Amino acid sequence: MAGVGSACLLVALLTAVYAAAVSLYGVRTGNRAAVVSGRRAIYCMAALLIGATAILQSAFLRSDFSFKLVADGSSTDTPTFYKVTAMWATQDGSLLLWALLMSIFSSAVLFLTRRSLRAIAPYATAVLAGIAAFFLLLMIGWENPFTTLANPPIEGAGLNPLLRHPAMMIHPPMLYTGYVGFAIPFAFAIGALIARRTGADWIRATRRFALIAWTFLGMGIMLGALWSYSELGWGGYWAWDPVENASLMPWLIGTAFIHSIMVQEKRGMLKIWNVSLVIATFVLALLGTFLVRSGILDSIHAFGASTIGKQFLIFIGIVVAGSAVLVISRLDDLRSKARLDSLLSREAFFLANNLVLVGLCVVIFWGTFFPLISEALSGQEASVGPPWFNRLVTPLALVLVALSAIGPVLPWRMVSRGGIARSFRIPLAVTGLTLVVLLAFTDAADSPLSLVMFCLTALVLSVVGQEVVRGAAARRIVSGDAWPRALAQLIARNRRRYGGYLVHAGIAVLFLGVAASSAFQEQQDVRISPGDSFRAGGYDITYERATAAIGSDRAGTGAPISFGAILTARRGEESYELHPSRNFYPSQDVATGPIGRFFEGEATSEVDVRWGLRRDLWAAVRPDIGELEPAIREANTKFADSNDDVQALVIAALVKRYRDNPPPASFRVIDSPLVSWIWIGGAIVLLGATIAIWPSPETRLRRVTSIYAARLGKELSKA
Amino acid sequence: MDPRRKRKLRLFVALSAAVLLAGALIYTSFSASTQASTPSDLLASAEPGRSYELTGKVVSDSVDKRGERLTFEIRDRDGTAKVPVTYEGVVPDPFREGREVIVSGTLEKGKFVAERDSLITKCPSKFTKDDKST
């Protein structure tokens, strides 16, 4: 079967090359049939890649260890969910996923634009086919996911335990969907530049794809943060790690892009800026992939150097150079007709928000690549840590949230003094009230920056609330509907606008959670024996007793042994139990001994979190198995030749020994206020983005009527 | 003000803001950075009080855990120069003897005193190609 998979990839590569060539030929010579053939070749490529993925997935499900990928990333005892998702835990598998998503997205956009954009779409087809060809070439030439092993092992190595978390398995496909999604507006922008059709047509055709890509990328980043918080045993959600930064940078520039294209649609301005942004977004998405794959920067994710870093760098070089030449050669077509009328207008605020977003991206870029920059300038490798990022990013983030409150309610072109007063009187009053309440009743003043963020959140929420209430009230007057119906109608008829408001509200809520949890969390690290107590934040915590289990870890990750603890937390009247534990996965290293290998392999924290709207209580445990070591060593020599059943009994005895005579264990407990609002904010953003993306009834109606009109025209012309 | 001059003024303000940001970026990053060194670099030329990022392999049989405090030795990736390290805080899951680690701190009287929670472990070879994302 592996042969068929490899053949699929090879044929897909040929199809991509054909699609690119025939589309270019068709548009140059005006041959419509060639253009159609190019488009259909993309559908064909998608079908081939779906086939290849199906072959690989079935190998994972059947645990066919003659596939190198399966032997390295799965095992018979890996739970089915993780077998299905193990594909993208490896480099070759991720490349296949990239190419698969790329071909599906390309097919979708080309299908939707098959009757429009005749001048641009063929070039876009060629660009998309070119990108797909690059990924296929990487797989065929260097990282073939269908590599087979001549002597398949009896058992696979299993999926890296750290990756056994539901969020972690959904996170990579989400990020890829985001990265790949931005390839669509990129390809159409390039097409528009080549064809010198630099109006807003390419934007209208791909706007929804940009929004979808933005949403997926954002959700991917959120899930990554959630994974970090609830799986990694350190208790944070963001560490300014190079790979986190790599996914944030295209998202920031993508955010700038989806704002500034509105200015081009409405006012015909910022054309150069928009094409530059979409090119930058795509290049940053490639760069993100490159960063992870090349291992040039030290990070927790740099799992050893890779073979395809150089190829990525060359491809990025080609994309950057080609795009730059194209933009410069089309500068005359990109000049704006309109000018900025006033600094107090929506477009001016969009521009300001763009500059802040790009500034943020520049800061993060500099910090991420600082080790390379420093080595080039001073010959010494040095790096900047999270405090540096926090210091520079925080003020920019504050400005950004402030802009997101003001911008959307300003009218295009310019605003009158009376207009400003009408829009901001109530929100400013609400913000002032919030400030007074916070100062009077909480200790928020201890962190001035957080206090500013709380007030800005209040400002954003009240502006959005006011807009929604005013809109619904106006609708009620016109239609006489009841409030809920008026509200639903209002949103349904202005999806982009109110979806956008909701996204702003969600982002503000998210920042509320970030500000509160980063400034006011209290963390405690202790090492205690059962029966002892300690204090963490507002909680009194007691280590009640140790737990130890075989073959039944709570998260269902397939870990044979897990040691844990039962803690009780008391805060005033409330009291509850926490069950943090630590899973131990067997080592493949024979030197650790037949019994020892079950204790000396990888171990991962299974964090327990008491989620709450007001505060989270987060707990992780690190059992000290040092005291078991003499017994393990003894068992290694004594039972080296015993059969599996006896060895299992010995392991069970060791586990019981830990439970009955537990040594002191290390705990980390964090009392973190409002941290849940980060995830709630993310959910609000998702809801808002979905509303904005969903086609509104009017556009569907318009599309249907235009199709009917076209058919009628055809009939009439025949007659 | 006539629109031409106004535009020029705006451009000037925008450019100065950009230059300011760039200046802040360069200044703060160079002053706040920590230098990456191997044990042999550190032994050859460590300034007391300066923060370093020490990278290397954990020496076999050097790891000792007493309560909260972890002590171990880091040696050059390919060499024998080694530095003793004392560390407190969270030990990453893949931390083992013989594995490559990164830890930040200062050299005090021949001992590397690590900052709390600064230990990072590079992943073991079994999962060389594994990756969490992107």
XYZ file of N, CA, C and O in Angstrom, chain A residues 391-515:
500
model
N 7.351 43.643 28.365
C 7.538 45.081 28.518
C 7.181 45.815 27.234
O 6.598 46.889 27.266
N 7.540 45.250 26.080
C 7.272 45.960 24.834
C 5.876 45.716 24.290
O 5.293 46.586 23.660
N 5.364 44.514 24.528
C 4.080 44.176 23.916
C 2.910 44.793 24.689
O 1.931 45.236 24.092
N 3.040 44.860 26.034
C 1.918 45.346 26.834
C 1.421 46.734 26.403
O 0.225 46.893 26.161
N 2.289 47.757 26.287
C 1.756 49.064 25.889
C 1.071 49.037 24.525
O 0.011 49.653 24.342
N 1.673 48.280 23.576
C 1.061 48.208 22.248
C -0.308 47.537 22.323
O -1.261 47.957 21.655
N -0.414 46.508 23.173
C -1.698 45.811 23.310
C -2.748 46.746 23.903
O -3.914 46.742 23.488
N -2.345 47.584 24.846
C -3.287 48.539 25.438
C -3.810 49.503 24.370
O -5.015 49.765 24.278
N -2.880 50.026 23.558
C -3.292 50.957 22.490
C -4.260 50.248 21.547
O -5.284 50.811 21.135
N -3.939 48.987 21.234
C -4.762 48.229 20.287
C -6.194 48.071 20.809
O -7.166 48.275 20.074
N -6.334 47.717 22.092
C -7.675 47.542 22.652
C -8.413 48.880 22.656
O -9.606 48.954 22.338
N -7.702 49.973 22.973
C -8.341 51.299 22.952
C -8.845 51.620 21.547
O -9.977 52.070 21.356
N -8.009 51.341 20.539
C -8.417 51.612 19.157
C -9.625 50.772 18.773
O -10.508 51.232 18.047
N -9.652 49.526 19.264
C -10.764 48.647 18.882
C -12.074 49.131 19.489
O -13.150 48.780 19.024
N -11.988 49.944 20.550
C -13.211 50.514 21.113
C -13.674 51.706 20.287
O -14.873 51.890 20.063
N -12.718 52.521 19.827
C -13.090 53.792 19.202
C -13.393 53.630 17.715
O -14.399 54.133 17.217
N -12.509 52.900 17.023
C -12.574 52.823 15.571
C -13.931 52.480 14.977
O -14.444 53.206 14.120
N -14.537 51.367 15.424
C -15.719 50.886 14.707
C -16.922 51.816 14.768
O -17.799 51.727 13.907
N -16.990 52.718 15.759
C -18.178 53.571 15.820
C -17.955 54.903 15.116
O -18.887 55.694 14.986
N -16.739 55.161 14.655
C -16.522 56.397 13.901
C -17.048 56.194 12.480
O -16.946 55.108 11.937
N -17.594 57.250 11.871
C -18.035 57.125 10.489
C -16.849 57.212 9.536
O -15.761 57.633 9.915
N -17.067 56.762 8.278
C -16.038 56.929 7.261
C -15.828 58.422 7.009
O -16.682 59.235 7.289
N -14.704 58.773 6.434
C -14.313 60.117 6.008
C -14.041 61.068 7.169
O -12.913 61.409 7.412
N -15.060 61.548 7.897
C -14.771 62.401 9.044
C -15.944 62.423 9.988
O -17.044 62.006 9.675
N -15.666 62.938 11.197
C -16.686 62.888 12.224
C -16.870 64.294 12.794
O -15.932 65.088 12.816
N -18.079 64.562 13.233
C -18.330 65.867 13.854
C -18.151 65.745 15.362
O -18.186 64.664 15.927
N -17.941 66.914 15.997
C -17.816 66.930 17.446
C -19.040 66.313 18.117
O -18.938 65.522 19.051
N -20.217 66.696 17.618
C -21.460 66.174 18.189
C -21.521 64.665 18.073
O -21.967 63.980 18.988
N -21.035 64.141 16.946
C -21.040 62.692 16.726
C -20.200 61.981 17.771
O -20.606 60.957 18.324
N -19.025 62.559 18.056
C -18.144 61.938 19.052
C -18.833 61.917 20.406
O -18.858 60.891 21.094
N -19.425 63.058 20.763
C -20.075 63.141 22.073
C -21.184 62.101 22.176
O -21.299 61.390 23.171
N -21.983 61.974 21.088
C -23.099 61.043 21.137
C -22.608 59.597 21.285
O -23.198 58.790 21.972
N -21.485 59.295 20.606
C -21.016 57.907 20.618
C -20.333 57.535 21.922
O -20.360 56.375 22.329
N -19.675 58.496 22.564
C -18.810 58.106 23.674
C -19.259 58.584 25.049
O -18.619 58.285 26.035
N -20.377 59.349 25.117
C -20.794 59.864 26.417
C -21.054 58.716 27.396
O -20.454 58.641 28.459
N -21.928 57.804 26.983
C -22.292 56.712 27.900
C -21.101 55.766 28.157
O -20.789 55.473 29.310
N -20.404 55.289 27.084
C -19.275 54.392 27.355
C -18.227 55.004 28.284
O -17.709 54.316 29.170
N -17.927 56.294 28.099
C -16.926 56.898 28.979
C -17.430 56.951 30.413
O -16.659 56.752 31.360
N -18.731 57.193 30.573
C -19.296 57.204 31.922
C -19.174 55.817 32.554
O -18.769 55.679 33.717
N -19.471 54.781 31.754
C -19.358 53.408 32.266
C -17.915 53.109 32.662
O -17.639 52.526 33.716
N -16.980 53.532 31.804
C -15.565 53.278 32.086
C -15.144 53.973 33.378
O -14.452 53.387 34.220
N -15.572 55.250 33.528
C -15.231 55.987 34.746
C -15.787 55.282 35.974
O -15.090 55.117 36.989
N -17.011 54.828 35.857
C -17.653 54.120 36.977
C -16.870 52.847 37.325
O -16.625 52.541 38.493
N -16.453 52.115 36.255
C -15.669 50.905 36.475
C -14.400 51.226 37.255
O -14.029 50.525 38.199
N -13.740 52.296 36.837
C -12.496 52.693 37.485
C -12.735 52.954 38.962
O -12.003 52.465 39.837
N -13.801 53.711 39.267
C -14.101 54.053 40.657
C -14.381 52.785 41.466
O -13.835 52.590 42.554
N -15.198 51.905 40.883
C -15.550 50.670 41.594
C -14.302 49.827 41.851
O -14.087 49.312 42.951
N -13.442 49.712 40.807
C -12.231 48.906 40.962
C -11.327 49.472 42.046
O -10.774 48.747 42.862
N -11.186 50.800 42.067
C -10.311 51.423 43.056
C -10.889 51.282 44.460
O -10.155 51.082 45.425
N -12.218 51.372 44.550
C -12.836 51.367 45.874
C -12.911 49.964 46.475
O -12.716 49.788 47.667
N -13.198 48.975 45.647
C -13.516 47.662 46.217
C -12.486 46.571 45.957
O -12.599 45.475 46.473
N -11.497 46.811 45.087
C -10.527 45.752 44.820
C -9.119 46.315 44.956
O -8.937 47.527 45.108
N -8.126 45.411 44.868
C -6.747 45.894 44.921
C -6.149 45.974 43.512
O -4.969 45.787 43.311
N -7.013 46.285 42.537
C -6.553 46.352 41.149
C -5.496 47.429 40.960
O -4.685 47.355 40.033
N -5.490 48.455 41.846
C -4.535 49.550 41.684
C -3.094 49.085 41.885
O -2.160 49.792 41.504
N -2.901 47.877 42.463
C -1.548 47.378 42.650
C -0.821 47.194 41.331
O 0.398 47.186 41.284
N -1.582 46.989 40.265
C -0.949 46.816 38.965
C -1.561 47.824 37.991
O -2.594 47.564 37.394
N -0.917 48.998 37.849
C -1.517 50.063 37.028
C -1.847 49.623 35.606
O -2.907 49.961 35.074
N -0.930 48.827 34.996
C -1.176 48.416 33.612
C -2.429 47.553 33.516
O -3.232 47.685 32.587
N -2.614 46.667 34.498
C -3.815 45.836 34.484
C -5.052 46.701 34.692
O -6.087 46.479 34.069
N -4.926 47.704 35.568
C -6.052 48.599 35.823
C -6.477 49.291 34.527
O -7.672 49.372 34.207
N -5.482 49.751 33.754
C -5.798 50.389 32.473
C -6.526 49.406 31.564
O -7.520 49.744 30.918
N -6.022 48.151 31.556
C -6.652 47.161 30.687
C -8.089 46.877 31.129
O -8.983 46.736 30.292
N -8.342 46.812 32.442
C -9.716 46.584 32.918
C -10.627 47.707 32.427
O -11.751 47.464 31.969
N -10.151 48.954 32.528
C -10.976 50.083 32.107
C -11.233 50.035 30.604
O -12.342 50.300 30.140
N -10.183 49.688 29.838
C -10.363 49.619 28.388
C -11.351 48.515 28.020
O -12.149 48.665 27.093
N -11.302 47.401 28.764
C -12.268 46.332 28.513
C -13.684 46.862 28.727
O -14.584 46.620 27.918
N -13.863 47.618 29.821
C -15.179 48.200 30.089
C -15.597 49.123 28.949
O -16.754 49.111 28.513
N -14.617 49.892 28.429
C -14.922 50.815 27.334
C -15.387 50.043 26.096
O -16.423 50.358 25.505
N -14.620 49.016 25.713
C -14.980 48.235 24.523
C -16.366 47.616 24.698
O -17.228 47.728 23.815
N -16.588 46.981 25.856
C -17.865 46.287 26.058
C -19.020 47.275 26.042
O -20.081 47.000 25.474
N -18.823 48.470 26.643
C -19.947 49.406 26.664
C -20.193 50.014 25.286
O -21.344 50.242 24.907
N -19.116 50.254 24.526
C -19.321 50.777 23.167
C -20.093 49.753 22.337
O -21.082 50.085 21.670
N -19.649 48.482 22.401
C -20.315 47.437 21.626
C -21.764 47.292 22.083
O -22.696 47.232 21.266
N -21.958 47.277 23.420
C -23.315 47.141 23.957
C -24.206 48.272 23.475
O -25.337 48.057 23.017
N -23.687 49.492 23.515
C -24.467 50.660 23.104
C -24.853 50.565 21.629
O -25.990 50.832 21.258
N -23.880 50.157 20.794
C -24.166 50.041 19.362
C -25.276 49.025 19.103
O -26.183 49.266 18.303
N -25.177 47.880 19.788
C -26.162 46.823 19.562
C -27.538 47.293 20.023
O -28.535 47.139 19.309
N -27.594 47.912 21.215
C -28.889 48.359 21.750
C -29.495 49.431 20.845
O -30.672 49.380 20.490
N -28.661 50.394 20.398
C -29.187 51.455 19.536
C -29.694 50.897 18.222
O -30.747 51.299 17.725
N -28.921 49.940 17.646
C -29.330 49.342 16.383
C -30.655 48.613 16.526
O -31.568 48.763 15.695
N -30.759 47.834 17.610
C -31.988 47.059 17.816
C -33.163 47.996 18.071
O -34.283 47.759 17.589
N -32.913 49.094 18.803
C -33.987 50.044 19.088
C -34.497 50.663 17.789
O -35.711 50.787 17.566
N -33.548 51.025 16.906
C -33.948 51.622 15.632
C -34.777 50.633 14.819
O -35.774 50.993 14.185
N -34.356 49.365 14.857
C -35.080 48.338 14.114
C -36.483 48.151 14.648
O -37.430 47.936 13.904
N -36.592 48.239 15.974
C -37.895 48.079 16.615
C -38.856 49.171 16.160
O -40.033 48.922 15.910
N -38.316 50.383 16.049
C -39.174 51.490 15.626
C -39.663 51.249 14.202
O -40.834 51.443 13.886
N -38.742 50.786 13.342
C -39.108 50.581 11.938
C -40.077 49.408 11.788
O -41.110 49.512 11.130
N -39.731 48.270 12.421
C -40.500 47.054 12.143
C -41.561 46.757 13.199
O -42.469 45.973 12.951
N -41.431 47.358 14.381
C -42.384 47.086 15.447
C -42.221 45.715 16.075
O -43.110 45.234 16.770
N -41.057 45.068 15.844
C -40.826 43.743 16.424
C -40.518 43.844 17.914
O -40.166 44.903 18.419
N -40.598 42.698 18.573
C -40.177 42.645 19.973
C -38.653 42.665 20.030
O -37.986 42.416 19.030
N -38.107 42.951 21.234
C -36.658 43.093 21.368
C -35.852 41.913 20.818
O -34.951 42.131 20.009
N -36.138 40.660 21.265
C -35.280 39.559 20.801
C -35.285 39.428 19.290
O -34.246 39.245 18.648
N -36.469 39.574 18.693
C -36.578 39.437 17.248
C -35.848 40.572 16.539
O -35.133 40.350 15.558
N -36.016 41.785 17.079
C -35.339 42.933 16.476
C -33.826 42.732 16.521
O -33.112 42.993 15.544
N -33.353 42.197 17.649
C -31.913 41.976 17.819
C -31.418 40.931 16.813
O -30.411 41.133 16.123
N -32.172 39.820 16.715
C -31.773 38.751 15.797
C -31.754 39.269 14.359
O -30.815 39.006 13.598
N -32.788 40.035 14.003
C -32.865 40.576 12.647
C -31.705 41.527 12.371
O -31.111 41.512 11.291
N -31.418 42.354 13.383
C -30.339 43.334 13.238
C -29.031 42.634 12.904
O -28.319 43.008 11.963
N -28.730 41.569 13.688
C -27.461 40.870 13.487
C -27.482 40.109 12.168
O -26.534 40.151 11.388
N -28.614 39.449 11.872
C -28.692 38.644 10.662
C -28.508 39.499 9.409
O -27.973 39.044 8.411
N -28.955 40.747 9.465
C -28.867 41.583 8.272
C -27.566 42.357 8.157
O -27.276 42.937 7.118
N -26.805 42.432 9.230
C -25.513 43.130 9.181
C -24.455 42.239 9.813
O -23.839 42.584 10.807
N -24.292 41.047 9.208
C -23.451 40.057 9.874
C -22.020 40.505 10.047
O -21.421 40.299 11.108
N -21.436 41.090 9.016
C -20.033 41.469 9.121
C -19.854 42.469 10.244
O -18.938 42.379 11.050
N -20.776 43.448 10.287
C -20.632 44.513 11.262
C -20.780 43.996 12.695
O -19.904 44.195 13.528
N -21.892 43.290 12.958
C -22.104 42.874 14.346
C -21.226 41.693 14.732
O -20.842 41.558 15.895
N -20.904 40.852 13.747
C -19.912 39.807 14.013
C -18.598 40.440 14.438
O -17.950 40.012 15.398
N -18.219 41.495 13.717
C -16.984 42.213 14.051
C -17.036 42.800 15.454
O -16.074 42.694 16.219
N -18.185 43.411 15.810
C -18.316 43.964 17.169
C -18.102 42.880 18.212
O -17.453 43.080 19.231
N -18.715 41.731 17.926
C -18.621 40.627 18.884
C -17.171 40.163 19.031
O -16.714 39.851 20.136
N -16.442 40.140 17.890
C -15.028 39.767 17.954
C -14.268 40.751 18.829
O -13.475 40.364 19.693
N -14.564 42.044 18.650
C -13.884 43.044 19.484
C -14.184 42.808 20.965
O -13.288 42.877 21.815
N -15.467 42.536 21.260
C -15.835 42.294 22.658
C -15.082 41.074 23.189
O -14.567 41.090 24.314
N -14.991 40.010 22.354
C -14.302 38.790 22.774
C -12.833 39.041 23.056
O -12.281 38.568 24.056
N -12.188 39.808 22.175
C -10.764 40.111 22.373
C -10.579 40.908 23.670
O -9.646 40.665 24.448
N -11.497 41.855 23.926
C -11.388 42.652 25.150
C -11.523 41.752 26.379
O -10.770 41.883 27.347
N -12.472 40.807 26.312
C -12.669 39.882 27.435
C -11.417 39.019 27.630
O -10.961 38.778 28.746
N -10.848 38.576 26.502
C -9.628 37.769 26.550
C -8.505 38.538 27.253
O -7.819 38.013 28.126
N -8.354 39.822 26.874
C -7.300 40.621 27.497
C -7.584 40.859 28.972
O -6.666 40.979 29.772
N -8.861 40.927 29.327
C -9.225 41.044 30.745
C -8.641 39.846 31.506
O -8.012 39.998 32.557
N -8.861 38.651 30.944
C -8.333 37.445 31.584
C -6.818 37.461 31.647
O -6.219 37.108 32.663
N -6.170 37.895 30.557
C -4.705 37.932 30.532
C -4.187 38.907 31.587
O -3.285 38.582 32.373
N -4.800 40.113 31.621
C -4.317 41.136 32.551
C -4.492 40.678 33.994
O -3.579 40.793 34.815
